[in-house]
C-alpha positions as YAML, in Angstrom:
chain: A
units: angstrom
residues:
- id: 1
  name: MET
  ca: [130.40, 69.85, 105.76]
- id: 2
  name: LEU
  ca: [134.12, 70.34, 106.12]
- id: 3
  name: ASP
  ca: [134.79, 68.61, 109.78]
- id: 4
  name: LYS
  ca: [137.63, 66.72, 108.63]
- id: 5
  name: TRP
  ca: [140.33, 69.02, 110.55]
- id: 6
  name: GLN
  ca: [142.03, 65.89, 113.31]
- id: 7
  name: ASN
  ca: [144.38, 66.59, 115.95]
- id: 8
  name: HIS
  ca: [145.76, 69.59, 115.29]
- id: 9
  name: GLN
  ca: [146.46, 68.44, 111.39]
- id: 10
  name: PRO
  ca: [146.08, 70.46, 108.33]
- id: 11
  name: GLU
  ca: [143.63, 69.69, 105.52]
- id: 12
  name: THR
  ca: [144.75, 70.09, 101.38]
- id: 13
  name: PHE
  ca: [143.16, 72.67, 99.42]
- id: 14
  name: VAL
  ca: [143.61, 73.78, 95.75]
- id: 15
  name: CYS
  ca: [143.52, 77.08, 94.50]
- id: 16
  name: ILE
  ca: [140.91, 77.16, 92.17]
- id: 17
  name: ASN
  ca: [141.19, 81.21, 91.06]
- id: 18
  name: LYS
  ca: [142.73, 84.00, 92.43]
- id: 19
  name: TRP
  ca: [142.78, 88.00, 91.96]
- id: 20
  name: GLN
  ca: [144.23, 91.34, 93.04]
- id: 21
  name: GLN
  ca: [142.13, 93.27, 95.20]
- id: 22
  name: THR
  ca: [144.87, 96.17, 94.88]
- id: 23
  name: PRO
  ca: [148.72, 96.69, 94.03]
- id: 24
  name: ASP
  ca: [150.03, 94.48, 96.66]
- id: 25
  name: THR
  ca: [146.79, 92.47, 98.15]
- id: 26
  name: ILE
  ca: [145.12, 89.39, 96.41]
- id: 27
  name: THR
  ca: [142.47, 86.99, 97.22]
- id: 28
  name: ILE
  ca: [142.72, 84.06, 96.38]
- id: 29
  name: GLU
  ca: [140.16, 81.09, 96.41]
- id: 30
  name: LEU
  ca: [140.85, 77.95, 98.18]
- id: 31
  name: GLN
  ca: [138.78, 74.44, 97.33]
- id: 32
  name: PRO
  ca: [139.32, 71.17, 99.41]
- id: 33
  name: LEU
  ca: [141.14, 68.77, 97.90]
- id: 34
  name: VAL
  ca: [137.95, 65.77, 98.68]
- id: 35
  name: GLY
  ca: [134.94, 67.95, 98.15]
- id: 36
  name: ALA
  ca: [132.63, 69.45, 100.70]
- id: 37
  name: GLU
  ca: [129.67, 70.38, 100.58]
- id: 38
  name: SER
  ca: [130.62, 73.22, 102.65]
- id: 39
  name: ILE
  ca: [133.03, 74.62, 105.12]
- id: 40
  name: ASP
  ca: [132.44, 75.76, 108.34]
- id: 41
  name: PHE
  ca: [133.98, 78.72, 110.49]
- id: 42
  name: LYS
  ca: [133.01, 81.50, 112.30]
- id: 43
  name: PRO
  ca: [132.64, 85.28, 110.55]
- id: 44
  name: GLY
  ca: [136.38, 87.03, 111.81]
- id: 45
  name: GLN
  ca: [138.36, 83.33, 112.25]
- id: 46
  name: PHE
  ca: [141.21, 83.24, 110.59]
- id: 47
  name: VAL
  ca: [143.23, 79.83, 109.19]
- id: 48
  name: SER
  ca: [147.21, 78.88, 109.22]
- id: 49
  name: LEU
  ca: [148.28, 78.37, 105.72]
- id: 50
  name: GLY
  ca: [151.02, 76.22, 104.81]
- id: 51
  name: ILE
  ca: [152.93, 76.43, 101.69]
- id: 52
  name: ARG
  ca: [156.34, 75.07, 100.64]
- id: 53
  name: ILE
  ca: [158.94, 77.37, 99.59]
- id: 54
  name: ASP
  ca: [162.48, 76.47, 98.74]
- id: 55
  name: GLY
  ca: [161.55, 72.19, 99.84]
- id: 56
  name: LYS
  ca: [160.30, 73.40, 103.29]
- id: 57
  name: LEU
  ca: [156.84, 74.28, 104.41]
- id: 58
  name: LEU
  ca: [155.99, 77.44, 105.91]
- id: 59
  name: PHE
  ca: [152.68, 78.36, 107.71]
- id: 60
  name: ARG
  ca: [151.31, 81.93, 108.55]
- id: 61
  name: ALA
  ca: [148.33, 83.51, 109.81]
- id: 62
  name: TYR
  ca: [145.36, 84.52, 107.58]
- id: 63
  name: SER
  ca: [142.02, 85.77, 108.45]
- id: 64
  name: ILE
  ca: [139.09, 84.82, 106.05]
- id: 65
  name: SER
  ca: [136.85, 87.21, 103.73]
- id: 66
  name: SER
  ca: [134.28, 84.88, 102.65]
- id: 67
  name: THR
  ca: [131.60, 83.64, 104.97]
- id: 68
  name: PRO
  ca: [130.94, 80.43, 106.24]
- id: 69
  name: GLN
  ca: [128.60, 77.25, 104.87]
- id: 70
  name: GLN
  ca: [130.36, 78.33, 101.29]
- id: 71
  name: SER
  ca: [131.89, 75.26, 99.29]
- id: 72
  name: THR
  ca: [134.94, 77.20, 99.10]
- id: 73
  name: LEU
  ca: [137.66, 79.40, 101.10]
- id: 74
  name: GLU
  ca: [138.74, 82.72, 100.12]
- id: 75
  name: LEU
  ca: [141.68, 84.62, 102.06]
- id: 76
  name: THR
  ca: [142.94, 87.85, 101.23]
- id: 77
  name: ILE
  ca: [146.87, 88.77, 101.41]
- id: 78
  name: LYS
  ca: [148.71, 91.35, 100.87]
- id: 79
  name: ARG
  ca: [152.27, 91.62, 100.56]
- id: 80
  name: VAL
  ca: [154.71, 92.05, 103.75]
- id: 81
  name: ASP
  ca: [157.85, 93.48, 103.19]
- id: 82
  name: GLY
  ca: [160.10, 90.77, 103.70]
- id: 83
  name: GLY
  ca: [157.41, 88.00, 104.17]
- id: 84
  name: LYS
  ca: [158.31, 85.17, 102.03]
- id: 85
  name: VAL
  ca: [154.99, 83.45, 102.70]
- id: 86
  name: SER
  ca: [152.93, 86.40, 101.39]
- id: 87
  name: THR
  ca: [155.30, 86.98, 98.58]
- id: 88
  name: TYR
  ca: [155.02, 84.19, 97.43]
- id: 89
  name: LEU
  ca: [151.00, 83.60, 97.51]
- id: 90
  name: VAL
  ca: [151.24, 87.19, 95.86]
- id: 91
  name: ASP
  ca: [153.23, 86.98, 93.19]
- id: 92
  name: THR
  ca: [153.75, 83.14, 92.37]
- id: 93
  name: LEU
  ca: [150.93, 80.89, 93.06]
- id: 94
  name: ALA
  ca: [149.58, 79.13, 90.10]
- id: 95
  name: ILE
  ca: [145.77, 78.43, 90.12]
- id: 96
  name: GLY
  ca: [146.01, 74.74, 90.75]
- id: 97
  name: GLU
  ca: [148.14, 74.90, 93.82]
- id: 98
  name: LYS
  ca: [148.32, 72.89, 96.61]
- id: 99
  name: ILE
  ca: [148.31, 74.57, 100.05]
- id: 100
  name: GLN
  ca: [147.75, 73.26, 103.48]
- id: 101
  name: LEU
  ca: [145.20, 74.72, 105.96]
- id: 102
  name: LEU
  ca: [144.89, 74.14, 109.24]
- id: 103
  name: LYS
  ca: [140.90, 74.55, 110.92]
- id: 104
  name: PRO
  ca: [139.63, 77.67, 111.84]
- id: 105
  name: THR
  ca: [140.63, 79.22, 114.70]
- id: 106
  name: GLY
  ca: [140.54, 82.30, 116.22]
- id: 107
  name: ASP
  ca: [138.33, 84.21, 119.39]
- id: 108
  name: PHE
  ca: [137.23, 87.29, 117.53]
- id: 109
  name: ASN
  ca: [134.45, 86.70, 115.58]
- id: 110
  name: CYS
  ca: [130.61, 87.47, 115.68]
- id: 111
  name: ILE
  ca: [129.13, 84.05, 117.06]
- id: 112
  name: ASP
  ca: [130.88, 83.63, 120.45]
- id: 113
  name: HIS
  ca: [130.59, 87.71, 120.69]
- id: 114
  name: PRO
  ca: [127.28, 88.50, 119.25]
- id: 115
  name: PRO
  ca: [126.14, 92.10, 119.17]
- id: 116
  name: GLU
  ca: [124.11, 93.20, 122.84]
- id: 117
  name: ASN
  ca: [122.07, 96.05, 121.02]
- id: 118
  name: GLN
  ca: [121.32, 94.27, 117.26]
- id: 119
  name: SER
  ca: [123.97, 97.43, 116.37]
- id: 120
  name: VAL
  ca: [127.41, 97.33, 115.67]
- id: 121
  name: LEU
  ca: [130.64, 99.71, 114.77]
- id: 122
  name: LEU
  ca: [132.89, 97.82, 112.34]
- id: 123
  name: ILE
  ca: [136.93, 99.50, 112.56]
- id: 124
  name: SER
  ca: [139.63, 98.91, 110.31]
- id: 125
  name: ALA
  ca: [142.55, 99.98, 109.35]
- id: 126
  name: GLY
  ca: [144.30, 98.87, 105.76]
- id: 127
  name: CYS
  ca: [143.95, 94.67, 105.61]
- id: 128
  name: GLY
  ca: [142.50, 94.59, 109.06]
- id: 129
  name: ILE
  ca: [139.01, 94.91, 107.16]
- id: 130
  name: THR
  ca: [139.12, 90.97, 105.71]
- id: 131
  name: PRO
  ca: [137.98, 89.81, 109.67]
- id: 132
  name: VAL
  ca: [135.39, 92.64, 109.73]
- id: 133
  name: TYR
  ca: [134.16, 92.74, 106.05]
- id: 134
  name: SER
  ca: [133.46, 88.40, 106.62]
- id: 135
  name: MET
  ca: [130.99, 89.47, 109.94]
- id: 136
  name: ALA
  ca: [129.46, 92.73, 107.97]
- id: 137
  name: LYS
  ca: [128.83, 89.67, 105.37]
- id: 138
  name: TYR
  ca: [127.56, 87.31, 106.95]
- id: 139
  name: TRP
  ca: [124.99, 89.48, 109.24]
- id: 140
  name: LEU
  ca: [123.26, 90.83, 105.91]
- id: 141
  name: GLU
  ca: [123.17, 87.37, 104.27]
- id: 142
  name: HIS
  ca: [121.28, 86.19, 107.08]
- id: 143
  name: ASN
  ca: [118.95, 89.02, 107.01]
- id: 144
  name: ALA
  ca: [120.09, 89.26, 110.54]
- id: 145
  name: ASN
  ca: [118.36, 92.99, 111.44]
- id: 146
  name: ILE
  ca: [121.74, 94.11, 112.84]
- id: 147
  name: ASP
  ca: [122.35, 97.75, 112.01]
- id: 148
  name: ILE
  ca: [126.00, 98.04, 111.01]
- id: 149
  name: CYS
  ca: [128.35, 101.28, 111.00]
- id: 150
  name: PHE
  ca: [131.49, 100.43, 108.64]
- id: 151
  name: ILE
  ca: [134.44, 103.02, 109.24]
- id: 152
  name: HIS
  ca: [137.60, 102.08, 107.44]
- id: 153
  name: VAL
  ca: [140.47, 103.72, 107.29]
- id: 154
  name: ALA
  ca: [142.74, 103.37, 104.02]
- id: 155
  name: LYS
  ca: [145.29, 105.43, 102.56]
- id: 156
  name: SER
  ca: [143.00, 105.96, 98.84]
- id: 157
  name: PRO
  ca: [140.07, 104.52, 96.78]
- id: 158
  name: SER
  ca: [142.52, 102.51, 95.21]
- id: 159
  name: GLN
  ca: [144.25, 101.25, 98.08]
- id: 160
  name: THR
  ca: [140.43, 100.13, 99.65]
- id: 161
  name: LEU
  ca: [140.01, 96.85, 100.09]
- id: 162
  name: PHE
  ca: [136.60, 95.55, 98.78]
- id: 163
  name: PHE
  ca: [136.12, 99.15, 97.64]
- id: 164
  name: GLU
  ca: [133.07, 98.66, 95.18]
- id: 165
  name: GLN
  ca: [131.77, 95.46, 97.51]
- id: 166
  name: LEU
  ca: [131.88, 97.86, 100.29]
- id: 167
  name: ASN
  ca: [129.93, 100.71, 98.58]
- id: 168
  name: GLN
  ca: [127.49, 98.61, 96.76]
- id: 169
  name: LEU
  ca: [126.49, 96.94, 100.10]
- id: 170
  name: ASP
  ca: [126.21, 100.57, 101.31]
- id: 171
  name: ARG
  ca: [123.96, 101.32, 98.33]
- id: 172
  name: ASP
  ca: [121.81, 98.25, 98.75]
- id: 173
  name: ASN
  ca: [121.16, 98.17, 102.65]
- id: 174
  name: SER
  ca: [119.80, 100.66, 104.63]
- id: 175
  name: HIS
  ca: [120.94, 99.38, 107.74]
- id: 176
  name: PHE
  ca: [124.64, 99.42, 106.92]
- id: 177
  name: ASN
  ca: [126.22, 102.87, 106.95]
- id: 178
  name: LEU
  ca: [129.62, 102.77, 105.65]
- id: 179
  name: GLN
  ca: [132.24, 105.65, 106.71]
- id: 180
  name: LEU
  ca: [135.08, 105.64, 104.58]
- id: 181
  name: LEU
  ca: [138.46, 107.73, 105.72]
- id: 182
  name: LEU
  ca: [141.28, 108.69, 103.80]
- id: 183
  name: LYS
  ca: [144.81, 109.89, 104.64]
- id: 184
  name: ASP
  ca: [145.36, 111.24, 101.26]
- id: 185
  name: LYS
  ca: [144.01, 114.18, 99.86]
- id: 186
  name: VAL
  ca: [142.24, 113.18, 96.61]
- id: 187
  name: ASN
  ca: [138.72, 114.39, 94.78]
- id: 188
  name: THR
  ca: [136.82, 111.90, 96.24]
- id: 189
  name: ASP
  ca: [133.71, 112.66, 98.55]
- id: 190
  name: CYS
  ca: [134.88, 109.94, 101.00]
- id: 191
  name: HIS
  ca: [136.18, 112.19, 104.13]
- id: 192
  name: GLN
  ca: [139.81, 113.24, 104.22]
- id: 193
  name: GLY
  ca: [141.91, 112.43, 107.65]
- id: 194
  name: ARG
  ca: [142.96, 110.78, 110.50]
- id: 195
  name: LEU
  ca: [140.84, 108.80, 112.58]
- id: 196
  name: ASP
  ca: [140.61, 110.29, 116.22]
- id: 197
  name: LYS
  ca: [137.88, 110.25, 118.88]
- id: 198
  name: THR
  ca: [136.24, 113.38, 117.44]
- id: 199
  name: TRP
  ca: [136.03, 111.69, 113.94]
- id: 200
  name: LEU
  ca: [134.69, 108.44, 115.68]
- id: 201
  name: GLU
  ca: [131.45, 110.36, 117.11]
- id: 202
  name: GLN
  ca: [130.84, 112.05, 113.92]
- id: 203
  name: LEU
  ca: [130.78, 109.25, 111.92]
- id: 204
  name: THR
  ca: [129.01, 106.87, 113.82]
- id: 205
  name: PRO
  ca: [125.56, 107.47, 115.36]
- id: 206
  name: ASN
  ca: [124.55, 106.24, 119.37]
- id: 207
  name: LEU
  ca: [127.88, 105.47, 118.92]
- id: 208
  name: HIS
  ca: [127.34, 104.00, 123.19]
- id: 209
  name: GLN
  ca: [124.58, 101.94, 122.02]
- id: 210
  name: ARG
  ca: [127.31, 99.61, 119.41]
- id: 211
  name: THR
  ca: [129.06, 96.49, 120.11]
- id: 212
  name: VAL
  ca: [132.65, 97.30, 118.48]
- id: 213
  name: TYR
  ca: [135.01, 95.37, 116.49]
- id: 214
  name: LEU
  ca: [137.70, 96.29, 115.68]
- id: 215
  name: CYS
  ca: [141.21, 95.14, 113.53]
- id: 216
  name: GLY
  ca: [143.83, 96.66, 111.82]
- id: 217
  name: PRO
  ca: [147.49, 97.46, 112.73]
- id: 218
  name: GLU
  ca: [148.97, 97.06, 116.68]
- id: 219
  name: GLY
  ca: [148.99, 100.96, 117.07]
- id: 220
  name: PHE
  ca: [145.96, 101.68, 115.74]
- id: 221
  name: MET
  ca: [144.45, 99.68, 117.42]
- id: 222
  name: GLU
  ca: [145.50, 101.09, 120.52]
- id: 223
  name: ASP
  ca: [144.57, 103.92, 119.67]
- id: 224
  name: VAL
  ca: [140.93, 103.12, 118.48]
- id: 225
  name: SER
  ca: [141.04, 101.71, 122.21]
- id: 226
  name: GLN
  ca: [141.99, 104.75, 123.46]
- id: 227
  name: TYR
  ca: [139.80, 106.87, 121.82]
- id: 228
  name: LEU
  ca: [136.48, 104.97, 123.21]
- id: 229
  name: GLN
  ca: [137.73, 104.63, 126.51]
- id: 230
  name: GLN
  ca: [138.68, 108.50, 126.25]
- id: 231
  name: LEU
  ca: [134.85, 108.64, 125.03]
- id: 232
  name: GLU
  ca: [133.33, 106.04, 127.97]
- id: 233
  name: PHE
  ca: [132.21, 103.34, 126.39]
- id: 234
  name: ASN
  ca: [131.80, 100.13, 127.65]
- id: 235
  name: MET
  ca: [134.38, 97.99, 126.92]
- id: 236
  name: ALA
  ca: [132.82, 95.13, 127.49]
- id: 237
  name: GLN
  ca: [131.44, 96.02, 123.71]
- id: 238
  name: PHE
  ca: [134.85, 96.47, 122.49]
- id: 239
  name: PHE
  ca: [136.36, 92.84, 120.83]
- id: 240
  name: GLN
  ca: [139.44, 93.15, 118.70]
- id: 241
  name: GLU
  ca: [141.70, 91.10, 116.73]
- id: 242
  name: SER
  ca: [145.06, 90.00, 117.94]
- id: 243
  name: PHE
  ca: [148.40, 89.06, 115.66]
- id: 244
  name: THR
  ca: [150.91, 91.12, 117.52]
- id: 245
  name: PRO
  ca: [153.55, 88.51, 117.97]
- id: 246
  name: ILE
  ca: [154.63, 88.21, 121.22]
- id: 247
  name: ALA
  ca: [157.64, 90.27, 122.47]
- id: 248
  name: ALA
  ca: [160.51, 88.23, 123.96]
- id: 249
  name: THR
  ca: [159.88, 87.85, 127.49]
- id: 250
  name: GLU
  ca: [162.41, 90.19, 129.59]
- id: 251
  name: THR
  ca: [164.73, 87.08, 131.78]
- id: 252
  name: GLU
  ca: [167.56, 87.42, 133.86]
- id: 253
  name: THR
  ca: [171.10, 87.66, 132.05]
- id: 254
  name: LEU
  ca: [172.01, 83.86, 132.62]
- id: 255
  name: THR
  ca: [173.51, 81.94, 129.82]
- id: 256
  name: THR
  ca: [172.99, 78.48, 131.18]
- id: 257
  name: ALA
  ca: [172.76, 75.97, 128.39]
- id: 258
  name: LEU
  ca: [170.01, 73.71, 128.73]
- id: 259
  name: THR
  ca: [169.20, 70.59, 126.67]
- id: 260
  name: LEU
  ca: [166.03, 70.05, 124.77]
- id: 261
  name: ASN
  ca: [165.17, 65.95, 124.13]
- id: 262
  name: VAL
  ca: [163.08, 65.93, 121.40]
- id: 263
  name: PRO
  ca: [163.03, 61.78, 120.81]
- id: 264
  name: ALA
  ca: [159.67, 61.99, 118.18]
- id: 265
  name: PHE
  ca: [162.95, 63.37, 115.94]
- id: 266
  name: GLY
  ca: [165.47, 61.29, 117.37]
- id: 267
  name: GLN
  ca: [167.30, 64.89, 118.44]
- id: 268
  name: THR
  ca: [168.62, 66.48, 121.61]
- id: 269
  name: LEU
  ca: [169.12, 69.82, 121.24]
- id: 270
  name: THR
  ca: [171.09, 72.81, 122.90]
- id: 271
  name: ALA
  ca: [169.38, 75.79, 123.98]
- id: 272
  name: ASN
  ca: [169.90, 78.73, 126.39]
- id: 273
  name: HIS
  ca: [167.64, 80.17, 129.47]
- id: 274
  name: GLY
  ca: [165.10, 82.14, 128.26]
- id: 275
  name: ASP
  ca: [165.33, 81.43, 124.61]
- id: 276
  name: ASN
  ca: [161.99, 80.76, 122.86]
- id: 277
  name: LEU
  ca: [160.77, 77.39, 122.64]
- id: 278
  name: ALA
  ca: [159.37, 77.53, 118.71]
- id: 279
  name: ALA
  ca: [162.78, 78.85, 117.75]
- id: 280
  name: ALA
  ca: [164.58, 76.58, 119.66]
- id: 281
  name: LEU
  ca: [163.09, 74.23, 117.67]
- id: 282
  name: GLU
  ca: [163.35, 76.24, 114.04]
- id: 283
  name: SER
  ca: [166.85, 76.84, 114.64]
- id: 284
  name: ALA
  ca: [167.19, 72.84, 114.34]
- id: 285
  name: GLY
  ca: [165.40, 72.52, 111.54]
- id: 286
  name: LEU
  ca: [162.55, 70.77, 113.23]
- id: 287
  name: PRO
  ca: [158.87, 70.88, 111.11]
- id: 288
  name: LEU
  ca: [157.12, 72.95, 113.48]
- id: 289
  name: LEU
  ca: [154.09, 74.69, 112.70]
- id: 290
  name: VAL
  ca: [154.20, 78.68, 113.68]
- id: 291
  name: ALA
  ca: [152.00, 80.31, 112.16]
- id: 292
  name: CYS
  ca: [150.72, 83.38, 114.17]
- id: 293
  name: ARG
  ca: [153.55, 83.91, 116.18]
- id: 294
  name: SER
  ca: [151.13, 85.35, 118.89]
- id: 295
  name: GLY
  ca: [149.81, 82.76, 120.78]
- id: 296
  name: VAL
  ca: [146.27, 82.66, 119.17]
- id: 297
  name: CYS
  ca: [146.22, 79.80, 116.14]
- id: 298
  name: GLY
  ca: [147.35, 76.72, 118.25]
- id: 299
  name: SER
  ca: [149.98, 75.56, 115.44]
- id: 300
  name: CYS
  ca: [152.57, 75.05, 117.48]
- id: 301
  name: ARG
  ca: [151.08, 73.17, 120.50]
- id: 302
  name: CYS
  ca: [153.25, 70.44, 121.97]
- id: 303
  name: LYS
  ca: [154.01, 68.95, 125.00]
- id: 304
  name: VAL
  ca: [156.34, 69.45, 127.80]
- id: 305
  name: THR
  ca: [158.35, 68.31, 130.94]
- id: 306
  name: PRO
  ca: [156.42, 70.22, 133.64]
- id: 307
  name: ASN
  ca: [157.98, 73.64, 135.33]
- id: 308
  name: SER
  ca: [160.97, 73.92, 132.27]
- id: 309
  name: VAL
  ca: [158.85, 76.72, 130.49]
- id: 310
  name: ASN
  ca: [157.50, 80.20, 131.12]
- id: 311
  name: SER
  ca: [154.27, 80.17, 128.95]
- id: 312
  name: SER
  ca: [152.71, 83.85, 127.98]
- id: 313
  name: SER
  ca: [149.56, 82.47, 126.49]
- id: 314
  name: SER
  ca: [147.22, 79.14, 126.59]
- id: 315
  name: MET
  ca: [144.50, 80.86, 124.50]
- id: 316
  name: THR
  ca: [143.90, 78.06, 122.61]
- id: 317
  name: LEU
  ca: [144.47, 75.02, 125.02]
- id: 318
  name: THR
  ca: [142.04, 73.30, 126.95]
- id: 319
  name: ALA
  ca: [142.47, 72.74, 130.44]
- id: 320
  name: ALA
  ca: [142.27, 69.48, 130.12]
- id: 321
  name: GLU
  ca: [145.54, 69.85, 127.39]
- id: 322
  name: ILE
  ca: [147.12, 72.66, 130.03]
- id: 323
  name: GLU
  ca: [146.90, 69.85, 133.12]
- id: 324
  name: GLN
  ca: [148.81, 67.28, 130.61]
- id: 325
  name: GLY
  ca: [151.66, 69.56, 130.01]
- id: 326
  name: TYR
  ca: [150.42, 71.10, 126.69]
- id: 327
  name: VAL
  ca: [151.58, 74.76, 125.61]
- id: 328
  name: LEU
  ca: [152.11, 77.16, 122.79]
- id: 329
  name: ALA
  ca: [156.28, 77.09, 121.68]
- id: 330
  name: CYS
  ca: [155.41, 80.50, 120.12]
- id: 331
  name: SER
  ca: [154.71, 81.80, 123.79]
- id: 332
  name: SER
  ca: [156.88, 79.84, 125.56]
- id: 333
  name: THR
  ca: [160.21, 80.72, 126.96]
- id: 334
  name: LEU
  ca: [162.94, 78.22, 128.34]
- id: 335
  name: ILE
  ca: [163.65, 78.26, 132.04]
- id: 336
  name: ASP
  ca: [165.49, 74.52, 132.20]
- id: 337
  name: ASN
  ca: [165.95, 70.87, 130.54]
- id: 338
  name: THR
  ca: [162.87, 69.35, 128.80]
- id: 339
  name: ASP
  ca: [161.64, 67.09, 127.07]
- id: 340
  name: VAL
  ca: [159.61, 67.85, 123.73]
- id: 341
  name: SER
  ca: [156.63, 65.84, 122.19]
- id: 342
  name: PHE
  ca: [153.99, 66.78, 119.35]
...
């Protein structure tokens, strides 16, 4: 079992396979540079992937589409408009190329949040299907006797990730109920329309007996959450992924210049009150790992002077780390001079 990630440092993997899922989405299969019998993670989790582009190591977070305890790891990646990393991975990444991965992480998983009644509803849209697809395969592979209703929203069959695999799972498993809801009017047996609370009730047998796992674009997830609440669903049995970049915190209009001392790199930087800590470090060219930019992956963990930042997330930090002064740079804004260490 691969359990070598230490002190938040990345491990080297090699791309051993790459294939097209849709016109703008690929899946890559990665193997540890130093072989491992199996790679452990919780279905639904993600990894922070680092790739060197134009001489700079850039990190981004991607959900895992394979299942645990395999000798390789699969990531499914959609090209993002203007996205340097996703564009490189889709267009340029070659088999045999090396990639850096941080340890799998994420609270959105089916191990820490198991279904209460052996009955689940998986809801996804677009590339948000990746983590819940991993969950579904995990339950089916382990004969978990979980009743799975899987609602996925996509534009068309050709734009539906894992289209053939999902239909095969539906044919092979009596307790797997696939419901595809397509936006385009095409000649297909799939449902057509926009997901709303009426569709939720219509497509989901025994909705109120299920645990719901949701992943998709932020607006889509907000809508689904509202529909469930309108249907008086027990939201204690509702879990969703969150890769939403943290919005800048509103602060008083101040132009106070602050000093950031970064002894590990022998630099003293200047930033403004209210600046994002990660952005200030990156603008100085420091090699900070910032993958999710949502305060959920922990890649940008650093230690600062007490009371020098306001933090909106400490999701991946332990109580001991918080006590020692560690913060997540991507979700911290500067309010005073500070020393920064890693």
